[in-house]
Amino acid sequence: MARQLNQMQDWARETRLTQARVVVLATLMLVVMVGLLYRYFYLQIVQNETFRAQSDRNRIAVRAVAPTRGVIVDREGRLLAENLPSFTLALTPERISNLEETLVELTELLDLSEDDIALFSETRRRTRPLSPVPLKYRLSESERAMLAVNKHRFEGMSILTELTRNYPEGALLGHAIGYVGRIGKDDIAPADTEWYRGITHIGKVGLEAYYEPLLRGELGVSQIETNARGVDLRVVDRIEPTPGAELKLHLDAELQRIAAEALGDMRGAVVAVDTLSGGVLAAYSNPGYDPNKFVNGISFGDYALLRDSRDAPLLNRVIQGQYPPASTVKPMLGLAGLNRGVIDIETLIADPGYYTLPGDDRRYRDWILRIRGTGHSEFMNLRDSIAQSCDVYFYELANRLGIDALSASLYDFGIGSLTGIDLPSEKRGILPSAEWKREAIGSSWYGGETLIVGIGQGYMLATPLQLAVATSALAMRGTAYKPQLVASVAGEVVTPEPLLSVSAPSEYWDEVFAGMVDTVFAPRGTAAGMRRGLNYTVAGKTGTAQVVGIAQDATYDEESLSEYQRNHGWFIAFAPVEAPKIAIAILTENSGGGSSAYPVARSMLDYWMTRHES
């Protein structure tokens, strides 16, 4: 009996224990189920958009769509930089089993150069996986036909149709327009990387570089469905890119062409500006280069020819060439002398053909001395000294002014200062003074150096653009605007900005103008050779910049000098005198003198004045 009672008690206890276990297990299962249901709810409902996006990223490729680059036109709407359809051979390395062998076979088929292969390798390093890498640009029709016939031989090969930058005028506007080129590792800052996703080219020099943010446009976006191998299936969505802005220039391509033809084979630079706005009407540097060669990568050999040429075709002489301005500064210094009271309109200075400083027997010769054996005349006034370019008069004027006043006066005309033109890499030249010499050379200033600066020689250097702007300031009686190539951006006119302001009484301007007019129209004017047949008024000034020093007792003999040691020629001018519209500066390198420069100005002025007779 007791045994049966114990068995019943054990069974009851085990039943309670089992029931407790069932309850615990059921509770745990309930908790787990609730947790699973919550997790399911969280993943499917709360995080639905997040995981859908992640799923899409595995299936949808988001790619940048490059915008069409803005075109550049001249003042008459002529295309100077455009985008043309072009065919490019590209390879996708990940889909080629033997890339090296493929390149060898394509080289035999298309006669690829080492430069083509090198550029392909460089571009491949910057290209994302499974993307086509350009190998040869601008395929000809025969090359495309040959590749179509042999397509079965080359896996991973494709022919891409894209827009390629083209410069119709070639070297004529190479320095002004500049060019675009393939983006290199140093071309964009890390912060700007997003702007260039999908873009292969960037402005390198000239207007293409200066206005890069405007010409580039804004990226679009394309969502493309791909399969597991990354092959494109279809376009899911697309946001169109915003094209770059059109730039319309002040520049006249025909005036530029006339300048180039008139300059011929001479090295030099030509600048013409609109006196009423500062608009640059012509900006030609010779020799130049064809910017089209740079667009998709110039060959190493072609670049070496440009880089190593003694004629420096890569130098934009308009803004980077720095030369002694010579006698072109004489009208500015004449005005300064009148303004500062060291001379007046009637002042006469003796001209024996040379000048000496008190207590110094060194003779500072006038250029006329070697021709006539004497000076221009027994006495010279300011008007005749400008017209005949009398050095003796300006030696005395410089001595009276002193170097600091002389330097300050030329500074007012923009000499030694950046003009602020809308081009990169402009040079400022050198405007010497006593302080400049102490800082730059570490020595004192001497009186004889003042005389030399008084005729635009010595340490002083100026760019052709600076002299064109200074000439504009002369033409407009003291007012000049910042030189500007671009007249409008996407149809919005660029407002002219004042740059220079020089004050002087009207009679002083009249006297300086009279000297510059006589330069062209007086029988003894140094540019009298251009006056024949002129039916409009011109004010001008020649200049001859000495390249090598001539000893005190020696005579300049052009025939005994090498070409690169011969004098440079200058000519500045504006027209018409009564209501100036155009100011010009011409530089001819190692041409012998200013007589080589003014014929270029005559050709340009004839064209411009004929077109703007009203």
XYZ file of C-alpha atoms in Angstrom:
614
model
C 0.000 0.000 0.000
C 2.750 2.426 0.942
C 4.556 1.466 -2.223
C 1.535 2.298 -4.374
C 1.177 5.690 -2.604
C 4.807 6.583 -3.375
C 4.315 5.650 -7.009
C 1.258 7.924 -7.252
C 3.167 10.830 -5.641
C 6.105 10.373 -8.123
C 3.662 10.383 -11.024
C 1.957 13.557 -9.854
C 5.284 15.300 -9.407
C 6.483 14.254 -12.828
C 3.216 15.435 -14.340
C 3.604 18.868 -12.743
C 7.241 19.006 -13.898
C 6.264 18.061 -17.429
C 3.513 20.645 -17.470
C 5.953 23.282 -16.251
C 8.377 22.338 -18.980
C 5.635 22.547 -21.589
C 4.649 25.989 -20.352
C 8.273 27.188 -20.487
C 8.757 25.697 -23.930
C 5.509 27.219 -25.177
C 6.518 30.564 -23.766
C 9.898 30.363 -25.422
C 8.260 29.367 -28.703
C 5.845 32.258 -28.369
C 8.695 34.692 -27.714
C 10.579 33.309 -30.685
C 7.508 33.575 -32.898
C 6.873 37.134 -31.756
C 10.541 37.955 -32.414
C 10.378 36.402 -35.852
C 7.149 38.204 -36.657
C 8.670 41.509 -35.470
C 11.829 40.912 -37.479
C 9.761 40.038 -40.517
C 7.740 43.198 -40.043
C 10.906 45.256 -39.577
C 12.593 43.875 -42.685
C 9.555 43.834 -44.957
C 7.809 46.985 -43.836
C 10.145 49.292 -41.921
C 13.313 48.614 -43.946
C 11.573 47.929 -47.221
C 12.972 50.959 -49.085
C 16.486 50.420 -47.798
C 16.733 46.823 -48.937
C 14.931 47.569 -52.165
C 17.604 50.167 -52.926
C 20.354 47.693 -52.057
C 18.758 45.121 -54.295
C 18.490 47.638 -57.098
C 22.129 48.533 -56.721
C 23.020 44.924 -57.306
C 20.819 44.953 -60.418
C 20.784 48.636 -61.511
C 23.987 50.424 -62.518
C 23.885 54.199 -61.968
C 26.093 55.965 -64.481
C 26.889 59.590 -65.154
C 25.859 60.983 -68.523
C 28.350 63.502 -69.875
C 26.923 66.839 -71.037
C 27.603 68.325 -74.452
C 30.345 70.911 -74.168
C 29.390 74.493 -74.978
C 30.455 75.870 -78.356
C 32.544 79.009 -78.895
C 31.709 81.474 -81.678
C 33.186 84.781 -82.818
C 31.336 88.112 -82.919
C 29.724 87.150 -86.264
C 28.634 83.713 -85.069
C 31.405 81.776 -86.817
C 32.180 78.498 -85.052
C 35.583 78.497 -83.373
C 35.129 75.443 -81.123
C 32.518 72.816 -81.890
C 31.595 69.194 -81.179
C 31.628 66.748 -84.092
C 30.451 63.118 -84.213
C 33.418 60.808 -84.128
C 34.012 57.049 -84.092
C 36.362 55.561 -81.523
C 37.769 52.050 -81.301
C 37.487 50.809 -77.701
C 38.373 47.606 -75.899
C 36.922 46.131 -72.696
C 39.988 44.380 -71.196
C 37.948 42.155 -68.793
C 36.266 40.517 -71.789
C 39.482 39.782 -73.663
C 41.299 36.555 -72.908
C 44.647 37.721 -74.298
C 44.850 41.519 -74.353
C 48.485 41.688 -75.448
C 47.870 39.479 -78.461
C 44.768 41.501 -79.375
C 46.752 44.737 -79.306
C 49.414 43.229 -81.564
C 46.811 42.095 -84.103
C 45.023 45.467 -84.055
C 48.355 47.244 -84.509
C 48.990 45.248 -87.657
C 45.458 45.949 -88.888
C 45.281 49.686 -88.146
C 48.943 50.659 -87.964
C 48.636 51.820 -84.344
C 51.527 53.840 -82.963
C 53.402 53.388 -79.706
C 51.703 56.579 -78.535
C 48.278 54.996 -79.136
C 49.205 51.974 -77.023
C 50.738 54.115 -74.265
C 47.649 56.337 -74.094
C 45.416 53.247 -73.971
C 47.381 51.855 -71.011
C 47.222 55.203 -69.174
C 43.481 55.557 -69.776
C 42.839 51.962 -68.690
C 44.271 52.686 -65.244
C 41.667 55.432 -64.721
C 38.692 53.524 -66.136
C 36.261 51.487 -64.002
C 36.087 47.679 -64.610
C 33.928 46.357 -67.456
C 34.002 49.771 -69.157
C 35.284 50.304 -72.721
C 38.744 51.889 -72.918
C 39.442 54.051 -76.013
C 42.291 52.804 -78.186
C 42.078 54.843 -81.405
C 40.110 58.037 -81.984
C 38.573 59.498 -85.117
C 38.422 56.299 -87.134
C 38.238 56.838 -90.860
C 35.523 55.236 -92.977
C 37.972 52.657 -94.323
C 39.162 51.812 -90.799
C 35.587 51.313 -89.617
C 34.897 49.028 -92.582
C 38.031 47.004 -91.873
C 37.070 46.551 -88.225
C 33.529 45.532 -89.152
C 34.862 42.791 -91.428
C 37.230 41.532 -88.716
C 34.912 41.961 -85.745
C 34.612 38.200 -85.203
C 38.350 38.030 -84.471
C 38.304 40.474 -81.584
C 36.291 39.779 -78.463
C 35.618 42.775 -76.246
C 35.983 45.243 -79.150
C 33.430 47.989 -79.744
C 33.062 51.080 -81.922
C 31.843 54.039 -79.882
C 30.062 57.029 -81.371
C 30.801 60.192 -79.421
C 31.256 63.918 -79.815
C 34.828 65.111 -80.220
C 36.006 68.702 -79.821
C 37.020 70.323 -83.088
C 38.656 73.669 -83.841
C 37.803 74.703 -87.424
C 40.349 77.529 -87.547
C 43.243 75.405 -86.307
C 46.420 77.326 -85.496
C 44.841 80.701 -86.346
C 43.134 80.788 -82.938
C 45.064 78.098 -81.095
C 46.479 80.376 -78.398
C 43.263 82.305 -77.779
C 40.763 79.430 -77.787
C 43.145 76.852 -76.342
C 42.106 73.211 -76.356
C 40.632 70.386 -74.335
C 42.494 67.170 -73.623
C 42.044 63.842 -71.889
C 41.725 64.284 -68.127
C 44.981 63.520 -66.328
C 45.586 62.753 -62.679
C 46.636 66.347 -61.952
C 43.845 68.064 -63.859
C 41.120 68.006 -61.219
C 41.153 68.450 -57.458
C 39.723 65.599 -55.331
C 36.817 67.832 -54.322
C 35.829 68.243 -57.988
C 35.881 64.545 -58.881
C 32.086 64.233 -58.823
C 31.775 66.938 -61.478
C 33.780 64.814 -63.903
C 32.191 61.377 -63.534
C 31.609 60.235 -67.101
C 33.539 63.188 -68.605
C 36.752 62.324 -70.429
C 38.057 65.774 -71.456
C 38.835 69.031 -69.689
C 39.955 72.487 -70.801
C 43.747 72.631 -70.661
C 44.715 76.128 -71.846
C 43.177 79.293 -73.280
C 39.472 80.061 -73.075
C 38.761 76.334 -72.832
C 40.555 76.296 -69.474
C 39.451 79.709 -68.178
C 35.755 79.033 -68.764
C 35.853 75.301 -67.997
C 33.052 75.406 -65.356
C 30.697 77.115 -67.815
C 31.654 75.182 -70.947
C 31.540 71.811 -69.169
C 27.810 71.773 -68.391
C 26.154 69.616 -65.711
C 26.120 65.830 -65.555
C 23.028 63.752 -66.174
C 22.295 60.318 -64.663
C 21.326 57.054 -66.350
C 20.037 53.963 -64.475
C 20.825 50.817 -66.437
C 19.650 47.282 -65.627
C 22.434 44.729 -65.846
C 22.623 40.958 -65.594
C 24.788 38.933 -63.208
C 27.799 39.351 -65.528
C 27.439 43.136 -65.573
C 26.195 43.278 -69.144
C 23.769 46.148 -69.867
C 20.171 45.029 -70.510
C 18.042 48.176 -70.633
C 17.813 51.790 -69.499
C 15.492 52.010 -66.493
C 15.582 55.791 -65.996
C 17.529 58.762 -67.311
C 17.988 62.391 -66.248
C 19.322 64.383 -69.187
C 22.526 66.395 -68.688
C 22.577 70.198 -69.006
C 24.697 71.303 -71.994
C 27.566 73.732 -71.458
C 27.064 77.441 -72.113
C 27.784 79.000 -75.495
C 30.542 81.620 -75.452
C 30.270 84.456 -77.961
C 33.475 86.426 -78.354
C 34.314 90.023 -79.205
C 36.978 88.523 -81.442
C 36.556 88.745 -85.224
C 37.952 85.655 -86.944
C 38.383 87.511 -90.243
C 40.354 90.322 -88.591
C 42.483 87.623 -86.960
C 43.074 86.039 -90.362
C 44.104 89.365 -91.880
C 46.553 89.904 -89.010
C 48.045 86.446 -89.539
C 48.422 86.960 -93.288
C 50.010 90.385 -92.808
C 52.438 89.064 -90.177
C 53.367 86.201 -92.469
C 56.353 84.151 -91.313
C 57.552 86.757 -88.817
C 57.493 85.752 -85.181
C 55.378 88.146 -83.196
C 52.011 89.095 -81.785
C 49.031 91.197 -82.773
C 46.381 92.574 -80.409
C 43.380 94.738 -81.269
C 40.858 95.997 -78.721
C 37.560 97.837 -78.906
C 38.239 101.177 -77.237
C 34.606 101.503 -76.121
C 34.357 98.190 -74.256
C 37.773 96.577 -73.910
C 36.574 93.729 -76.124
C 39.521 91.904 -77.716
C 38.971 91.973 -81.483
C 42.128 90.073 -82.416
C 44.754 88.208 -80.416
C 47.242 86.440 -82.645
C 50.561 84.890 -81.664
C 52.967 83.508 -84.267
C 54.155 80.812 -84.536
C 51.251 78.848 -83.140
C 50.042 75.260 -83.089
C 47.025 73.237 -84.184
C 44.914 72.623 -81.047
C 43.180 69.667 -82.717
C 46.316 67.578 -82.207
C 45.946 67.874 -78.418
C 42.289 66.856 -78.091
C 42.803 63.102 -77.897
C 46.473 63.063 -77.051
C 49.294 64.539 -79.129
C 52.077 62.144 -80.051
C 55.317 62.348 -78.103
C 57.170 63.197 -81.303
C 54.844 66.030 -82.317
C 54.884 67.492 -78.817
C 58.673 67.350 -78.671
C 58.877 69.367 -81.900
C 56.690 72.086 -80.385
C 58.351 72.046 -76.975
C 61.934 72.134 -78.247
C 61.504 74.635 -81.075
C 63.564 77.786 -80.630
C 60.643 79.734 -82.075
C 58.533 78.768 -79.020
C 55.188 78.017 -80.748
C 53.622 77.059 -77.402
C 54.257 80.567 -76.005
C 51.259 82.872 -76.262
C 53.187 86.041 -77.033
C 50.058 88.170 -76.655
C 49.950 87.693 -72.871
C 53.216 85.882 -72.068
C 55.761 87.477 -74.378
C 57.689 90.163 -72.451
C 59.713 92.689 -74.453
C 61.207 96.172 -74.028
C 58.372 98.467 -75.203
C 60.902 100.855 -76.762
C 59.591 104.161 -78.152
C 55.921 103.156 -77.850
C 56.005 104.635 -74.323
C 57.045 108.081 -75.535
C 53.486 109.458 -75.913
C 52.721 108.331 -72.350
C 55.897 109.916 -71.008
C 55.253 113.105 -72.970
C 51.866 113.370 -71.291
C 53.493 112.697 -67.916
C 56.028 115.467 -68.488
C 53.251 117.935 -69.291
C 51.121 116.779 -66.361
C 53.998 117.055 -63.884
C 55.145 120.429 -65.167
C 58.702 119.443 -66.140
C 57.966 120.495 -69.741
C 55.271 122.445 -71.542
C 53.943 122.371 -75.093
C 56.493 124.972 -76.203
C 59.543 123.399 -74.509
C 62.487 123.056 -76.905
C 65.412 120.734 -76.280
C 68.693 120.842 -78.196
C 69.354 117.735 -80.281
C 72.932 117.186 -81.427
C 72.175 113.459 -81.880
C 73.351 112.408 -78.431
C 72.825 113.240 -74.762
C 75.185 113.494 -71.818
C 74.532 113.747 -68.104
C 76.263 116.553 -66.163
C 79.708 115.392 -65.051
C 79.593 112.290 -67.259
C 81.235 112.120 -70.668
C 79.291 109.043 -71.781
C 77.169 109.758 -74.830
C 73.641 108.338 -74.963
C 73.060 108.247 -78.696
C 69.925 108.915 -80.695
C 69.140 106.335 -83.358
C 69.224 109.075 -86.024
C 72.924 109.744 -85.351
C 74.142 106.682 -87.280
C 71.977 107.700 -90.271
C 72.559 111.471 -90.479
C 75.602 111.965 -88.295
C 73.646 114.543 -86.328
C 70.310 114.992 -84.582
C 66.775 115.359 -85.951
C 66.954 119.158 -85.789
C 68.795 121.815 -83.841
C 65.921 121.988 -81.364
C 62.973 119.616 -80.885
C 59.566 120.100 -79.296
C 57.306 117.363 -77.908
C 55.087 116.984 -80.986
C 57.986 116.515 -83.400
C 59.847 114.318 -80.914
C 56.926 111.890 -80.798
C 56.487 111.902 -84.585
C 60.197 111.477 -85.350
C 60.919 109.403 -82.220
C 63.669 111.706 -80.970
C 65.580 109.864 -78.246
C 67.486 112.958 -77.066
C 64.257 114.779 -76.171
C 63.090 111.841 -74.080
C 66.494 111.349 -72.442
C 66.166 114.913 -71.137
C 62.499 114.406 -70.214
C 63.332 111.213 -68.303
C 66.135 112.974 -66.462
C 63.779 115.775 -65.433
C 61.078 113.347 -64.287
C 63.372 110.984 -62.372
C 62.859 107.241 -62.223
C 60.168 107.209 -59.539
C 57.891 109.725 -61.278
C 58.581 108.048 -64.615
C 57.676 104.636 -63.213
C 54.533 105.949 -61.518
C 53.386 107.600 -64.751
C 53.740 104.396 -66.777
C 52.022 102.459 -64.015
C 48.971 104.667 -64.591
C 48.873 103.280 -68.141
C 48.996 99.670 -66.899
C 52.654 98.942 -67.652
C 53.961 96.321 -65.227
C 50.460 95.234 -64.140
C 48.225 92.333 -65.078
C 45.379 93.434 -67.331
C 43.009 90.776 -65.961
C 42.109 89.394 -69.387
C 39.973 86.248 -69.342
C 42.874 83.937 -70.182
C 45.094 81.954 -67.803
C 48.838 82.492 -67.279
C 49.118 86.182 -68.153
C 52.529 87.776 -67.419
C 52.867 91.233 -65.843
C 56.172 92.349 -67.360
C 58.574 94.586 -65.416
C 58.169 98.250 -64.504
C 61.520 99.206 -62.974
C 62.042 101.726 -60.199
C 64.727 102.385 -57.614
C 62.852 100.235 -55.101
C 62.359 97.448 -57.656
C 66.082 97.336 -58.413
C 67.002 97.164 -54.721
C 64.622 94.259 -54.172
C 65.206 92.364 -57.414
C 68.914 92.938 -58.018
C 70.181 94.268 -54.715
C 71.897 97.383 -56.031
C 71.311 101.141 -56.313
C 69.695 102.952 -59.207
C 71.868 105.080 -61.521
C 70.964 108.176 -63.492
C 71.947 106.640 -66.806
C 69.415 103.861 -66.228
C 66.668 106.463 -65.981
C 67.569 107.727 -69.456
C 67.373 104.220 -70.899
C 63.963 103.598 -69.326
C 62.886 106.952 -70.815
C 63.081 105.390 -74.302
C 61.480 102.116 -73.239
C 64.651 100.061 -72.908
C 66.705 98.706 -70.020
C 64.961 96.615 -67.406
C 61.461 97.509 -68.577
C 59.395 94.725 -70.176
C 55.808 94.763 -71.403
C 53.445 92.374 -73.147
C 51.710 93.220 -76.444
C 48.372 93.119 -74.596
C 49.556 95.701 -72.051
C 50.542 98.073 -74.849
C 47.215 97.550 -76.627
C 45.381 98.498 -73.418
C 47.695 101.483 -72.856
C 47.027 102.589 -76.447
C 43.300 102.341 -75.796
C 43.762 104.569 -72.743
C 45.587 107.112 -74.935
C 42.851 106.940 -77.570
C 40.084 107.532 -75.026
C 41.978 110.340 -73.254
C 42.701 108.403 -70.105
C 40.005 105.711 -69.901
C 40.495 102.017 -70.679
C 38.466 98.919 -69.943
C 39.669 95.522 -68.840
C 40.399 93.469 -71.960
C 37.766 90.788 -72.438
C 37.572 88.043 -75.055
C 34.086 86.815 -74.148
C 31.239 89.171 -75.033
C 28.362 87.017 -73.767
C 27.781 83.736 -71.934
C 24.659 81.812 -72.936
C 23.254 85.031 -74.356
C 23.958 87.119 -71.255
C 26.161 90.103 -72.077
C 29.362 90.532 -70.054
C 29.467 94.088 -68.668
C 32.693 96.022 -69.444
C 34.841 96.797 -66.391
C 36.859 100.042 -66.129
C 40.581 99.378 -65.709
C 42.615 102.554 -66.200
C 41.970 106.220 -65.523
C 44.526 108.898 -66.423
C 43.695 112.596 -66.011
C 45.196 115.454 -67.999
C 44.032 118.776 -69.464
C 42.517 118.572 -72.938
C 45.332 120.577 -74.533
C 47.888 118.047 -73.302
C 45.994 115.192 -74.928
C 45.706 117.250 -78.107
C 49.474 117.759 -78.254
C 50.231 114.067 -77.747
C 47.635 113.137 -80.365
C 49.179 115.624 -82.816
C 52.556 113.915 -82.424
C 51.031 110.476 -82.992
C 49.093 111.679 -86.039
C 52.295 113.194 -87.465
C 53.989 109.831 -86.930
C 51.792 108.568 -89.765
C 51.002 111.633 -91.850
C 54.049 113.948 -91.546
C 56.826 113.456 -94.139
C 59.388 112.762 -91.405
C 57.081 110.606 -89.288
C 58.532 107.209 -88.521
C 55.413 105.479 -89.931
C 54.968 107.788 -92.927
C 55.205 104.736 -95.182
C 51.682 103.659 -94.232
C 49.910 106.914 -95.060
C 49.538 106.458 -98.816
C 45.902 105.945 -99.754
C 44.570 106.349 -96.229
C 41.019 107.713 -96.185
C 40.653 107.745 -92.398
C 42.710 109.278 -89.604
C 45.242 107.231 -87.636
C 47.406 108.067 -84.634
C 50.400 105.801 -84.176
C 53.833 105.306 -82.680
C 56.666 103.071 -83.841
C 59.228 101.412 -81.620
C 62.505 99.561 -82.105
C 63.486 97.391 -79.154
C 67.150 96.579 -78.836
C 67.861 92.908 -78.098
C 71.641 92.985 -77.568
C 73.790 95.769 -76.191
C 75.872 97.898 -78.557
C 79.195 99.239 -77.303
C 79.686 103.007 -76.917
C 81.936 103.249 -79.963
C 80.154 100.572 -82.045
C 77.363 100.826 -84.600
C 74.343 98.555 -84.921
C 74.987 96.277 -87.890
C 72.041 93.997 -88.523
C 73.884 91.881 -91.073
C 76.570 90.944 -88.550
C 74.037 89.700 -85.994
C 72.262 86.373 -85.872
C 68.527 86.465 -86.517
C 67.658 86.126 -82.830
C 69.902 89.069 -81.881
C 68.236 91.583 -84.194
C 65.959 94.340 -82.961
C 62.247 93.824 -82.362
C 59.711 96.052 -84.072
C 56.679 97.704 -82.431
C 53.756 99.721 -83.661
C 50.802 101.009 -81.667
C 47.867 102.853 -83.215
C 44.242 103.884 -82.850
C 41.618 105.016 -85.344
C 39.796 107.114 -86.241
C 41.452 109.869 -84.245
C 38.314 111.977 -83.854
C 36.220 109.096 -82.454
C 38.457 106.093 -81.725
C 36.937 102.638 -82.221
C 39.948 100.361 -82.317
C 43.400 100.313 -80.687
C 46.178 98.040 -81.937
C 49.576 96.847 -80.757
C 51.891 94.963 -83.125
C 55.135 93.219 -82.172
C 57.491 91.725 -84.750
C 60.306 89.718 -83.192
C 63.855 90.233 -84.490
C 62.478 92.031 -87.540
C 64.893 94.959 -87.395
C 62.472 97.687 -86.274
C 59.050 99.301 -86.294
C 58.910 99.632 -90.091
C 58.091 95.912 -90.226
C 55.141 96.310 -87.838
C 53.048 99.171 -89.190
C 52.128 97.399 -92.492
C 50.346 94.789 -90.355
C 48.362 97.536 -88.647
C 47.481 99.118 -92.002
C 45.950 95.862 -93.285
C 43.922 95.408 -90.110
C 42.736 99.022 -89.945
C 41.709 99.038 -93.612
C 39.473 96.024 -92.993
C 38.031 97.316 -89.731
C 37.399 100.883 -90.843
C 35.757 99.712 -94.070
C 33.351 97.563 -92.078
C 32.624 100.318 -89.549
C 32.526 103.455 -91.681
C 29.362 104.628 -89.939
